[in-house]
Amino acid sequence: MNIQTLRHIPSPCYVLEEDKLLKNAQILQDLQNKSGAKVLIALKGFAFWQSFDLLKPYLCGTTASGEYEARLGYERFGSYGDGKEVCVFSPAYKESEILALLPMATHLIFNSFAQWQRFRPLITAHNQNAQHPIQIGLRLNPLYSEVSPMIYNPCAPKSRLGITPEAFQEGVAKYGLEGISGLHFHTHCEQNSDVLERTIAHIKHHFSTYLHQMRWINLGGGHHITKQGYDLPLLIQLVQEMRAEFGTEIFLEPGEAVGWECGFLLGEVVDIVCNDGEIAILDVSASAHMPDCLEMPYRPMISKLSSSGLEDDLGSDVGRYRYRLGGPTCLSGDVMGDFSFDSPLEIGDRIIFKDMIHYTIVKNTTFNGVPLPALGTIRQNGEFKLLKSFDYSYYEQRNG
């Protein structure tokens, strides 16, 4: 990070680093070239659309969780006419949403046979006159996932996500699979390919007969493809084996892996108070701006920028000067964690929260009227560009 650039970025601000994003894109493109898989960006994790022009040459399209994400992918990344996919899954659709999705989606995935049957006439009528008919899929639950904590586990007991093997067999017996061209699984979260290898055994155990009847299989997201140490050769092997065994296309839907370690959230120390230790209050909030820190939970990696330069956090209690960092909201638990440094924090110092481009902007809020961080990017030439800032009107619009 260039110190002079960091000093001139407005606070608070999410900052995308283009060179790091392109490195991730190149890894994903290499995966596609070697395995034959199609990689789609999961907009639920990474929807920084002003970077899409950089990503279009590398990836095959977008995957959406509903109407608005699908529209963003369709308008900003591309669809049929651009050779791109817009794949949509929702736990349940309204009729108005289906009607909105018909002109945009390349693939529609349903969470139940009942939803598929309810909207089948609309989709069939659309496909009769469509230059590129929409392909239909069903999301399945193989009753196996190694995701922890359970709040992120899509195969947790009584999960609402995916059709269980028993329910799927009942649905096939009642409705058949005519009109269904693909099956979708999403069972991962920040996991390596050895987990996928074990999961595929469960998928085959429950659904192998049906996979042979499909044109495509979607293995969902949560694959930590761009993380250092990820076993990419094994993923390539698994995709190749599935393509050969079932004669299908294979889709992967990384969100976090696209935005992994390619940007940060910059904040500033506003005050320092004392209560059984020193507590720095910042202009950024764990609750409003980086909610996964509280939901997962996890302690983010940070650096501080003071008049003496840039210094990395040494741990919760290693450095001489120790601080708890907290946000400006009224939530008592709006705390990022305990950190320490070899030099003291001062009001006006800048705090860089690393790896804060995925699952932050897409989830942030204006709780307590706390302003939304600006959006910016560091170009490949090292220059910072402010892309968007948010004033009072955004808070007002969200509240009526």
Short mmCIF file of C-alpha atoms in Angstrom, two decimals:
data_model
loop_
_atom_site.label_atom_id
_atom_site.label_comp_id
_atom_site.label_asym_id
_atom_site.label_seq_id
_atom_site.Cartn_x
_atom_site.Cartn_y
_atom_site.Cartn_z
CA MET A 1 0.00 0.00 0.00
CA ASN A 2 1.28 3.47 -0.89
CA ILE A 3 1.28 5.56 2.30
CA GLN A 4 0.67 8.85 0.51
CA THR A 5 -2.32 7.37 -1.31
CA LEU A 6 -3.76 6.08 1.97
CA ARG A 7 -3.47 9.52 3.56
CA HIS A 8 -5.67 11.11 0.88
CA ILE A 9 -8.49 8.56 0.74
CA PRO A 10 -11.68 9.92 2.37
CA SER A 11 -12.73 8.12 5.54
CA PRO A 12 -14.60 5.86 5.75
CA CYS A 13 -14.14 4.17 2.37
CA TYR A 14 -14.18 0.69 0.84
CA VAL A 15 -11.24 0.50 -1.56
CA LEU A 16 -10.84 -2.08 -4.32
CA GLU A 17 -7.30 -2.84 -5.52
CA GLU A 18 -7.51 -3.61 -9.23
CA ASP A 19 -4.23 -5.48 -9.57
CA LYS A 20 -5.26 -7.93 -6.83
CA LEU A 21 -8.72 -8.41 -8.35
CA LEU A 22 -7.16 -9.25 -11.71
CA LYS A 23 -4.88 -11.79 -10.05
CA ASN A 24 -7.96 -13.57 -8.66
CA ALA A 25 -9.68 -13.39 -12.05
CA GLN A 26 -6.66 -14.98 -13.73
CA ILE A 27 -6.69 -17.87 -11.25
CA LEU A 28 -10.38 -18.45 -11.97
CA GLN A 29 -9.81 -18.26 -15.71
CA ASP A 30 -7.00 -20.80 -15.42
CA LEU A 31 -9.42 -23.08 -13.56
CA GLN A 32 -11.92 -22.78 -16.41
CA ASN A 33 -9.31 -23.45 -19.08
CA LYS A 34 -7.95 -26.56 -17.36
CA SER A 35 -11.17 -28.08 -16.03
CA GLY A 36 -13.82 -26.99 -18.54
CA ALA A 37 -15.97 -25.55 -15.75
CA LYS A 38 -17.91 -22.32 -16.16
CA VAL A 39 -17.22 -19.85 -13.34
CA LEU A 40 -19.90 -17.29 -12.44
CA ILE A 41 -19.60 -14.42 -9.95
CA ALA A 42 -21.98 -14.81 -7.02
CA LEU A 43 -23.29 -11.28 -6.62
CA LYS A 44 -24.44 -12.04 -3.08
CA GLY A 45 -20.76 -11.93 -2.12
CA PHE A 46 -19.23 -9.52 -4.64
CA ALA A 47 -21.36 -6.96 -6.48
CA PHE A 48 -18.82 -4.16 -7.00
CA TRP A 49 -20.16 -3.57 -10.50
CA GLN A 50 -17.76 -0.77 -11.38
CA SER A 51 -15.09 -3.48 -11.56
CA PHE A 52 -17.06 -5.70 -13.93
CA ASP A 53 -15.37 -4.40 -17.07
CA LEU A 54 -12.13 -5.80 -15.66
CA LEU A 55 -13.72 -9.18 -14.95
CA LYS A 56 -15.75 -9.74 -18.13
CA PRO A 57 -12.85 -11.13 -20.19
CA TYR A 58 -12.16 -13.77 -17.54
CA LEU A 59 -15.49 -15.14 -16.29
CA CYS A 60 -18.66 -16.61 -17.78
CA GLY A 61 -21.32 -14.53 -16.09
CA THR A 62 -23.13 -13.92 -12.83
CA THR A 63 -25.28 -15.80 -10.38
CA ALA A 64 -28.08 -14.05 -8.54
CA SER A 65 -30.32 -14.59 -5.53
CA GLY A 66 -33.31 -12.78 -6.98
CA GLU A 67 -34.61 -10.04 -9.23
CA TYR A 68 -32.32 -7.16 -8.29
CA GLU A 69 -29.08 -9.11 -8.39
CA ALA A 70 -30.14 -10.66 -11.70
CA ARG A 71 -30.81 -7.22 -13.13
CA LEU A 72 -27.42 -5.98 -11.99
CA GLY A 73 -25.71 -8.95 -13.62
CA TYR A 74 -27.78 -8.61 -16.78
CA GLU A 75 -27.21 -4.88 -17.17
CA ARG A 76 -23.62 -4.58 -15.93
CA PHE A 77 -21.99 -7.93 -16.80
CA GLY A 78 -24.03 -9.28 -19.69
CA SER A 79 -26.37 -12.07 -20.76
CA TYR A 80 -27.19 -14.14 -23.85
CA GLY A 81 -26.20 -11.50 -26.36
CA ASP A 82 -22.80 -11.09 -24.69
CA GLY A 83 -22.14 -14.79 -24.30
CA LYS A 84 -22.69 -14.53 -20.54
CA GLU A 85 -24.87 -16.47 -18.12
CA VAL A 86 -27.35 -15.02 -15.61
CA CYS A 87 -28.12 -17.88 -13.26
CA VAL A 88 -30.78 -17.25 -10.61
CA PHE A 89 -31.74 -19.16 -7.47
CA SER A 90 -34.17 -18.06 -4.78
CA PRO A 91 -35.69 -20.03 -1.89
CA ALA A 92 -39.07 -18.82 -3.19
CA TYR A 93 -40.20 -16.57 -6.04
CA LYS A 94 -43.23 -14.33 -6.35
CA GLU A 95 -45.04 -14.24 -9.69
CA SER A 96 -43.96 -10.62 -10.19
CA GLU A 97 -40.34 -11.69 -9.73
CA ILE A 98 -40.62 -14.49 -12.27
CA LEU A 99 -42.14 -12.09 -14.80
CA ALA A 100 -39.26 -9.68 -14.22
CA LEU A 101 -36.66 -12.45 -14.53
CA LEU A 102 -37.95 -13.97 -17.77
CA PRO A 103 -36.22 -11.44 -20.06
CA MET A 104 -32.96 -11.57 -18.08
CA ALA A 105 -32.22 -15.07 -16.78
CA THR A 106 -30.39 -17.78 -18.67
CA HIS A 107 -31.02 -20.29 -15.86
CA LEU A 108 -33.78 -20.34 -13.22
CA ILE A 109 -33.29 -22.68 -10.27
CA PHE A 110 -36.18 -23.61 -7.99
CA ASN A 111 -36.12 -24.71 -4.37
CA SER A 112 -39.16 -26.98 -4.64
CA PHE A 113 -41.21 -28.92 -7.17
CA ALA A 114 -44.24 -26.88 -6.10
CA GLN A 115 -42.62 -23.59 -7.20
CA TRP A 116 -41.50 -25.13 -10.49
CA GLN A 117 -44.99 -26.42 -11.22
CA ARG A 118 -46.58 -23.11 -10.22
CA PHE A 119 -44.50 -21.09 -12.66
CA ARG A 120 -43.99 -23.71 -15.35
CA PRO A 121 -46.76 -22.34 -17.62
CA LEU A 122 -45.24 -18.84 -17.56
CA ILE A 123 -41.77 -20.14 -18.37
CA THR A 124 -43.03 -22.53 -21.05
CA ALA A 125 -44.92 -19.71 -22.76
CA HIS A 126 -41.83 -17.50 -22.63
CA ASN A 127 -39.56 -20.21 -24.00
CA GLN A 128 -41.82 -20.91 -26.98
CA ASN A 129 -41.03 -17.48 -28.40
CA ALA A 130 -37.59 -16.90 -26.91
CA GLN A 131 -34.47 -16.85 -29.04
CA HIS A 132 -32.62 -18.31 -26.04
CA PRO A 133 -34.98 -20.40 -23.88
CA ILE A 134 -34.39 -20.32 -20.13
CA GLN A 135 -32.94 -23.51 -18.67
CA ILE A 136 -34.58 -24.79 -15.49
CA GLY A 137 -32.89 -26.38 -12.50
CA LEU A 138 -33.71 -27.65 -9.02
CA ARG A 139 -31.62 -27.09 -5.90
CA LEU A 140 -30.93 -30.25 -3.92
CA ASN A 141 -29.81 -30.93 -0.36
CA PRO A 142 -27.42 -33.92 -0.12
CA LEU A 143 -27.75 -33.88 3.68
CA TYR A 144 -24.01 -33.31 4.04
CA SER A 145 -22.00 -30.17 4.66
CA GLU A 146 -18.90 -29.42 6.70
CA VAL A 147 -19.74 -25.72 7.12
CA SER A 148 -19.40 -24.16 10.55
CA PRO A 149 -20.95 -22.21 12.27
CA MET A 150 -24.43 -23.54 11.61
CA ILE A 151 -25.81 -20.12 10.66
CA TYR A 152 -23.90 -20.58 7.38
CA ASN A 153 -24.60 -24.30 6.93
CA PRO A 154 -27.13 -24.85 4.11
CA CYS A 155 -27.59 -28.50 5.09
CA ALA A 156 -28.24 -27.87 8.77
CA PRO A 157 -31.18 -29.72 10.36
CA LYS A 158 -34.50 -28.36 9.12
CA SER A 159 -32.74 -26.24 6.48
CA ARG A 160 -35.08 -24.42 4.13
CA LEU A 161 -32.51 -24.63 1.31
CA GLY A 162 -32.59 -27.47 -1.18
CA ILE A 163 -34.79 -30.50 -1.79
CA THR A 164 -33.87 -33.49 0.38
CA PRO A 165 -33.37 -36.91 -1.25
CA GLU A 166 -36.70 -38.21 0.06
CA ALA A 167 -38.62 -35.13 -1.09
CA PHE A 168 -36.87 -35.25 -4.45
CA GLN A 169 -37.88 -38.86 -5.07
CA GLU A 170 -41.47 -37.99 -4.17
CA GLY A 171 -41.39 -35.00 -6.54
CA VAL A 172 -40.00 -37.07 -9.40
CA ALA A 173 -42.66 -39.72 -8.84
CA LYS A 174 -45.41 -37.09 -8.90
CA TYR A 175 -44.21 -34.64 -11.55
CA GLY A 176 -41.30 -36.24 -13.40
CA LEU A 177 -38.24 -34.31 -14.60
CA GLU A 178 -39.49 -33.12 -17.97
CA GLY A 179 -38.34 -29.54 -18.47
CA ILE A 180 -35.54 -29.82 -15.88
CA SER A 181 -32.09 -29.52 -17.44
CA GLY A 182 -29.87 -29.09 -14.37
CA LEU A 183 -29.36 -29.74 -10.67
CA HIS A 184 -27.83 -27.33 -8.19
CA PHE A 185 -25.94 -27.96 -4.95
CA HIS A 186 -24.58 -25.36 -2.54
CA THR A 187 -22.94 -26.88 0.52
CA HIS A 188 -19.67 -24.94 1.01
CA CYS A 189 -18.40 -21.81 2.78
CA GLU A 190 -14.71 -20.86 2.68
CA GLN A 191 -13.64 -24.46 2.11
CA ASN A 192 -10.95 -26.37 0.25
CA SER A 193 -11.47 -28.87 -2.55
CA ASP A 194 -10.98 -31.90 -0.29
CA VAL A 195 -14.35 -30.97 1.27
CA LEU A 196 -15.91 -30.97 -2.20
CA GLU A 197 -14.42 -34.41 -2.85
CA ARG A 198 -16.11 -35.79 0.27
CA THR A 199 -19.36 -33.97 -0.55
CA ILE A 200 -19.51 -35.36 -4.09
CA ALA A 201 -19.65 -38.86 -2.62
CA HIS A 202 -22.88 -37.90 -0.82
CA ILE A 203 -24.27 -36.18 -3.92
CA LYS A 204 -23.67 -39.31 -5.98
CA HIS A 205 -25.10 -41.57 -3.29
CA HIS A 206 -28.43 -39.76 -3.28
CA PHE A 207 -28.76 -38.37 -6.80
CA SER A 208 -26.47 -40.24 -9.23
CA THR A 209 -29.34 -41.67 -11.28
CA TYR A 210 -30.76 -38.20 -11.89
CA LEU A 211 -27.41 -36.53 -12.63
CA HIS A 212 -27.05 -38.71 -15.71
CA GLN A 213 -30.23 -37.14 -17.11
CA MET A 214 -29.01 -33.54 -16.81
CA ARG A 215 -27.32 -31.07 -19.17
CA TRP A 216 -25.57 -29.24 -16.33
CA ILE A 217 -24.63 -29.52 -12.67
CA ASN A 218 -24.09 -26.42 -10.55
CA LEU A 219 -21.75 -27.01 -7.60
CA GLY A 220 -22.53 -23.64 -6.03
CA GLY A 221 -20.15 -21.35 -4.22
CA GLY A 222 -18.05 -21.34 -1.05
CA HIS A 223 -15.01 -22.80 -2.84
CA HIS A 224 -11.99 -20.86 -1.53
CA ILE A 225 -10.28 -21.07 -4.91
CA THR A 226 -8.10 -17.96 -4.72
CA LYS A 227 -6.92 -18.43 -1.14
CA GLN A 228 -3.25 -19.27 -0.74
CA GLY A 229 -2.90 -23.01 -0.18
CA TYR A 230 -6.15 -23.98 -1.93
CA ASP A 231 -5.76 -27.33 -3.73
CA LEU A 232 -6.60 -26.16 -7.24
CA PRO A 233 -5.33 -29.32 -9.01
CA LEU A 234 -7.78 -31.42 -6.99
CA LEU A 235 -10.69 -29.13 -7.93
CA ILE A 236 -9.70 -29.37 -11.59
CA GLN A 237 -9.57 -33.16 -11.30
CA LEU A 238 -13.00 -33.34 -9.60
CA VAL A 239 -14.62 -31.16 -12.26
CA GLN A 240 -13.06 -33.18 -15.06
CA GLU A 241 -14.24 -36.42 -13.50
CA MET A 242 -17.82 -35.17 -13.09
CA ARG A 243 -17.95 -33.88 -16.63
CA ALA A 244 -16.72 -37.23 -17.93
CA GLU A 245 -18.96 -39.38 -15.72
CA PHE A 246 -22.21 -37.48 -16.25
CA GLY A 247 -21.62 -35.79 -19.61
CA THR A 248 -22.70 -32.42 -18.23
CA GLU A 249 -21.53 -28.85 -18.02
CA ILE A 250 -20.24 -27.89 -14.57
CA PHE A 251 -20.87 -24.49 -13.02
CA LEU A 252 -19.07 -22.98 -10.03
CA GLU A 253 -20.34 -19.85 -8.29
CA PRO A 254 -17.61 -18.19 -6.21
CA GLY A 255 -18.34 -14.81 -4.66
CA GLU A 256 -15.77 -14.49 -1.93
CA ALA A 257 -13.08 -16.08 -4.13
CA VAL A 258 -13.55 -13.28 -6.67
CA GLY A 259 -13.12 -10.52 -4.10
CA TRP A 260 -10.72 -12.36 -1.81
CA GLU A 261 -7.98 -10.10 -0.38
CA CYS A 262 -8.37 -7.51 -3.13
CA GLY A 263 -9.50 -4.53 -1.10
CA PHE A 264 -9.89 -2.93 2.31
CA LEU A 265 -12.07 -0.70 4.45
CA LEU A 266 -10.35 2.46 5.63
CA GLY A 267 -11.50 4.16 8.81
CA GLU A 268 -10.27 6.74 11.26
CA VAL A 269 -9.85 7.02 15.03
CA VAL A 270 -12.38 9.58 16.30
CA ASP A 271 -11.82 9.24 20.05
CA ILE A 272 -10.05 7.10 22.64
CA VAL A 273 -11.74 6.30 25.96
CA CYS A 274 -10.69 4.20 28.93
CA ASN A 275 -12.60 1.39 30.66
CA ASP A 276 -10.33 -1.37 31.97
CA GLY A 277 -8.08 -0.60 29.02
CA GLU A 278 -8.03 1.83 26.14
CA ILE A 279 -10.85 1.74 23.59
CA ALA A 280 -10.58 3.50 20.23
CA ILE A 281 -13.87 4.62 18.69
CA LEU A 282 -13.79 4.71 14.90
CA ASP A 283 -15.94 6.14 12.12
CA VAL A 284 -16.54 2.59 10.82
CA SER A 285 -18.80 0.01 12.41
CA ALA A 286 -18.56 -3.77 12.69
CA SER A 287 -22.35 -3.93 12.92
CA ALA A 288 -23.13 -1.63 10.00
CA HIS A 289 -20.11 -2.03 7.71
CA MET A 290 -18.54 -5.46 8.28
CA PRO A 291 -21.31 -7.61 9.79
CA ASP A 292 -19.56 -10.94 9.20
CA CYS A 293 -17.10 -9.95 11.94
CA LEU A 294 -20.02 -10.36 14.33
CA GLU A 295 -21.96 -13.11 12.55
CA MET A 296 -19.11 -15.56 11.95
CA PRO A 297 -17.54 -14.19 14.20
CA TYR A 298 -13.94 -13.38 13.30
CA ARG A 299 -11.23 -10.88 14.14
CA PRO A 300 -10.15 -8.90 11.05
CA MET A 301 -6.55 -8.26 10.09
CA ILE A 302 -5.65 -4.58 10.36
CA SER A 303 -2.89 -2.01 9.99
CA LYS A 304 -2.71 1.51 11.38
CA LEU A 305 -1.39 4.57 9.63
CA SER A 306 -0.07 7.35 11.86
CA SER A 307 2.35 10.23 11.43
CA SER A 308 5.21 7.74 11.90
CA GLY A 309 4.04 5.46 9.09
CA LEU A 310 2.23 2.17 8.50
CA GLU A 311 2.24 -0.51 11.22
CA ASP A 312 0.60 -3.94 11.29
CA ASP A 313 -1.36 -5.20 14.27
CA LEU A 314 0.78 -7.49 16.45
CA GLY A 315 -2.08 -9.41 18.06
CA SER A 316 -4.47 -8.83 20.93
CA ASP A 317 -1.80 -8.50 23.61
CA VAL A 318 1.69 -8.73 22.05
CA GLY A 319 2.46 -5.09 21.34
CA ARG A 320 3.25 -2.51 23.98
CA TYR A 321 0.16 -0.43 23.21
CA ARG A 322 -3.13 -2.32 23.36
CA TYR A 323 -6.57 -1.22 22.23
CA ARG A 324 -10.07 -2.45 21.72
CA LEU A 325 -11.51 -1.05 18.47
CA GLY A 326 -15.20 -0.23 18.32
CA GLY A 327 -17.70 1.50 16.09
CA PRO A 328 -19.89 4.58 16.51
CA THR A 329 -23.27 2.85 16.89
CA CYS A 330 -25.26 2.30 20.09
CA LEU A 331 -24.89 -1.48 19.85
CA SER A 332 -22.70 -2.43 22.80
CA GLY A 333 -21.23 -5.30 20.81
CA ASP A 334 -20.16 -3.08 17.91
CA VAL A 335 -16.55 -4.13 18.46
CA MET A 336 -13.96 -5.31 15.93
CA GLY A 337 -11.67 -6.89 18.51
CA ASP A 338 -8.53 -6.32 20.58
CA PHE A 339 -5.33 -5.22 18.83
CA SER A 340 -1.85 -4.06 19.77
CA PHE A 341 1.02 -2.06 18.32
CA ASP A 342 4.55 -0.96 19.13
CA SER A 343 3.48 2.70 18.93
CA PRO A 344 0.41 4.40 20.44
CA LEU A 345 -2.84 5.12 18.61
CA GLU A 346 -3.82 8.75 18.34
CA ILE A 347 -7.00 10.54 17.30
CA GLY A 348 -6.89 11.00 13.54
CA ASP A 349 -4.85 7.85 12.89
CA ARG A 350 -6.17 5.71 10.06
CA ILE A 351 -7.11 2.05 10.44
CA ILE A 352 -7.01 -0.27 7.42
CA PHE A 353 -9.27 -3.32 7.76
CA LYS A 354 -7.90 -5.82 5.27
CA ASP A 355 -9.95 -8.05 2.95
CA MET A 356 -13.18 -6.06 3.22
CA ILE A 357 -14.57 -6.03 -0.33
CA HIS A 358 -16.60 -9.26 -0.26
CA TYR A 359 -19.68 -9.65 1.95
CA THR A 360 -19.38 -6.08 3.23
CA ILE A 361 -20.76 -3.63 0.67
CA VAL A 362 -23.55 -6.09 -0.16
CA LYS A 363 -24.58 -6.34 3.53
CA ASN A 364 -23.93 -2.92 5.03
CA THR A 365 -26.61 -0.78 6.65
CA THR A 366 -27.30 2.75 7.85
CA PHE A 367 -28.14 1.61 11.41
CA ASN A 368 -28.14 4.61 13.79
CA GLY A 369 -27.82 6.87 10.77
CA VAL A 370 -24.13 5.99 10.52
CA PRO A 371 -23.01 7.10 7.04
CA LEU A 372 -22.25 4.47 4.44
CA PRO A 373 -18.55 4.32 3.52
CA ALA A 374 -17.59 5.76 0.15
CA LEU A 375 -16.50 3.45 -2.69
CA GLY A 376 -13.15 3.85 -4.36
CA THR A 377 -10.54 1.96 -6.31
CA ILE A 378 -6.78 1.92 -6.64
CA ARG A 379 -6.11 1.63 -10.34
CA GLN A 380 -3.45 -0.61 -11.80
CA ASN A 381 -1.21 2.46 -12.13
CA GLY A 382 -1.45 3.05 -8.36
CA GLU A 383 -3.76 6.06 -8.52
CA PHE A 384 -6.81 6.25 -6.25
CA LYS A 385 -10.18 7.13 -7.79
CA LEU A 386 -13.28 7.94 -5.74
CA LEU A 387 -16.21 6.19 -7.41
CA LYS A 388 -19.13 7.07 -5.17
CA SER A 389 -19.90 8.79 -1.88
CA PHE A 390 -23.09 8.64 0.19
CA ASP A 391 -24.75 11.62 1.84
CA TYR A 392 -27.78 12.03 4.09
CA SER A 393 -30.18 11.35 1.21
CA TYR A 394 -29.29 7.64 1.20
CA TYR A 395 -30.24 7.32 4.85
CA GLU A 396 -33.43 9.29 4.28
CA GLN A 397 -34.44 7.16 1.27
CA ARG A 398 -33.95 3.93 3.20
CA ASN A 399 -36.34 5.11 5.89
CA GLY A 400 -39.36 6.22 3.96
#
